[in-house]
Amino acid sequence: MTAVNAVSFDIAAGETVGLVGESGCGKSSLARVLAGLRQPQQGYLAVNGKPMQGPRDWRQARRSVQMVFQDPAASLDPRMRVRTLLEQPLRALCPQWDASQRADKIDAALFAVGLGSAYGDRYAHSLSGGQAQRVAIARAIVVEPDLLICDEPLSALDVSVQAQIINLLRDIQRRTGMAMLLIAHDLAVVRQLCDRVYVMYLGEFLEQGRAEDVLLRPAHPYTRALLSCVPQLEPTGQAPILLEGELPDPGERPSGCVFRTRCPMVDDICARSTPDWHRQPHGGYSACHFAAHQASPMIARALR
Ligand SMILES: Nc1ncnc2c1ncn2[C@@H]1O[C@H](COP(=O)(O)OP(=O)(O)OP(=O)(O)O)[C@@H](O)[C@H]1O
Ligand code: SF4
Ligand SMILES: [Mg+2]
């Protein structure tokens, strides 16, 4: 089975890129490939311009790409103290730092995520969800990566803690200049944090471009459907576009356009031919045969 198919993705230093799409579309699978945790069957991946052709290349690049996993609490060994959890990647990936430098880096990382160094002595099982998320972020940034991949960093947290983590990620990025890939269901958060966004469906990208173009003037029917389901504080008069049926099984990918079995605009050509990328008048790209004709702007007020 192929969870992610024929995608081309790039991210520059200091940039924040969002990856959105409904559950099961392949976001975490792609993240794992980008983090070197899963080998792609085909394709080319480079970190800082260097091709990653096998475990040896990844051993050297491991420090550069760090990931915060979808379920932070489960990714922390509950029997370990926070300090040990942060010490592990430092020992493995930063042999140039001695014990006293490692201790300084751990304190600095805990401070950066808003936890005092006293948290270093706490056991992982004693942390709240928000604290565990902060520790997971601290563990990823302690080795000073060039790219931080955050897979749904907010979904398990309540709204006030979400806002703190958003500010935290923004702050860390401003100070360190690292690039960030943010996987999130909350499109308002993506709009707030991301420079660019990729919209994924059944393991393929259907729309991409600057976050404000894609999220405020979506050209692809799938992006429009995703956006129309964002809760609005004030009624817009527009009915949400409800997608019929389930996401197809990745093993039974439809011919032509992958979205055609659920697309409200489907036409004969959609089963016969895979749409190319169409450049949109306002910027961005949409993989739909009719994208160039769908320029009617949509005001996603809840995203502003
Ligand atoms: N280890 C695995 N073995 C087999 N199939 C898997 C595995 N991990 C994911 N899949 C399948 O690959 C597809 C993509 O899953 P993935 O976890 O990447 O989706 P996602 O977009 O991250 O979803 P969510 O938003 O729910 O986290 C799904 O059909 C899933 O069932
Ligand atoms: S190519 Fe056809 S099925 Fe695919 S999104 Fe466009 S209209 Fe819908
Ligand atoms: Mg996922």
Coordinates of N, CA and C in Angstrom, one line a residue, residues 15-18 190-199 207-219 223 227 279-286 303:
E15 N 11.7 29.1 7.2 CA 10.4 29.1 6.7 C 9.5 28.2 7.6
T16 N 8.2 28.6 7.6 CA 7.2 27.7 8.3 C 6.2 27.2 7.2
V17 N 6.1 25.9 7.1 CA 5.2 25.4 6.0 C 4.2 24.5 6.7
G18 N 2.9 24.7 6.3 CA 1.8 23.9 6.9 C 1.5 22.7 6.0
V190 N -2.8 27.3 11.2 CA -1.9 27.3 10.0 C -1.8 28.6 9.4
R191 N -2.9 29.3 9.3 CA -3.0 30.7 8.8 C -2.1 31.6 9.6
Q192 N -2.1 31.4 10.9 CA -1.4 32.3 11.9 C 0.1 32.1 11.8
L193 N 0.5 30.8 11.6 CA 1.9 30.5 11.8 C 2.7 30.3 10.5
C194 N 2.0 29.9 9.4 CA 2.7 29.4 8.2 C 2.9 30.4 7.1
D195 N 4.0 30.3 6.5 CA 4.3 31.1 5.3 C 3.6 30.5 4.1
R196 N 3.8 29.2 3.9 CA 3.2 28.4 2.8 C 2.4 27.2 3.4
V197 N 1.6 26.7 2.5 CA 0.8 25.5 2.9 C 0.6 24.6 1.8
Y198 N 0.6 23.3 2.1 CA 0.3 22.2 1.2 C -0.9 21.5 1.6
V199 N -1.9 21.3 0.7 CA -3.1 20.6 1.0 C -3.0 19.2 0.5
E207 N -3.3 21.2 -3.6 CA -3.2 22.7 -3.7 C -2.0 23.1 -2.9
Q208 N -1.3 24.1 -3.3 CA -0.1 24.6 -2.5 C 0.1 26.1 -2.9
G209 N 0.7 26.8 -2.0 CA 1.0 28.2 -2.2 C 1.2 28.9 -0.9
R210 N 1.2 30.3 -1.0 CA 1.3 31.1 0.2 C 0.0 30.8 1.1
A211 N 0.2 30.8 2.4 CA -0.9 30.4 3.3 C -2.1 31.3 3.0
E212 N -1.8 32.6 2.9 CA -3.0 33.6 2.7 C -3.7 33.3 1.4
D213 N -3.0 32.9 0.3 CA -3.6 32.6 -0.9 C -4.5 31.4 -0.8
V214 N -3.8 30.3 -0.3 CA -4.5 29.0 -0.3 C -5.7 29.1 0.7
L215 N -5.5 29.7 1.8 CA -6.6 29.6 2.9 C -7.6 30.7 2.7
L216 N -7.3 31.8 2.1 CA -8.3 32.9 1.9 C -9.0 32.9 0.5
R217 N -8.2 32.3 -0.5 CA -8.8 32.3 -1.8 C -8.5 30.9 -2.4
P218 N -9.1 29.9 -1.8 CA -8.8 28.5 -2.3 C -9.3 28.3 -3.7
A219 N -8.5 27.6 -4.5 CA -8.9 27.3 -5.9 C -9.4 25.9 -6.1
T223 N -9.9 22.0 -1.0 CA -9.5 23.0 -0.1 C -10.8 23.8 0.3
L227 N -12.2 24.2 4.1 CA -12.4 25.6 4.7 C -13.8 25.9 5.1
R279 N -1.4 27.2 -12.3 CA -1.0 28.4 -11.6 C -2.3 29.2 -11.4
Q280 N -2.5 29.8 -10.2 CA -3.7 30.6 -10.0 C -3.4 32.1 -10.2
P281 N -4.4 32.8 -10.6 CA -4.2 34.3 -10.8 C -3.6 35.0 -9.6
H282 N -4.0 34.6 -8.4 CA -3.6 35.3 -7.2 C -2.3 34.7 -6.7
G283 N -1.8 33.6 -7.3 CA -0.6 33.0 -6.8 C -1.0 31.6 -6.3
G284 N -0.1 30.7 -6.1 CA -0.4 29.3 -5.7 C -0.7 28.4 -6.9
Y285 N -0.8 27.1 -6.6 CA -1.0 26.1 -7.6 C -2.1 25.2 -7.2
S286 N -3.0 24.8 -8.1 CA -4.1 23.9 -7.8 C -4.1 22.8 -8.8
L303 N -10.7 32.7 9.7 CA -9.2 32.5 9.6 C -8.5 33.8 9.8

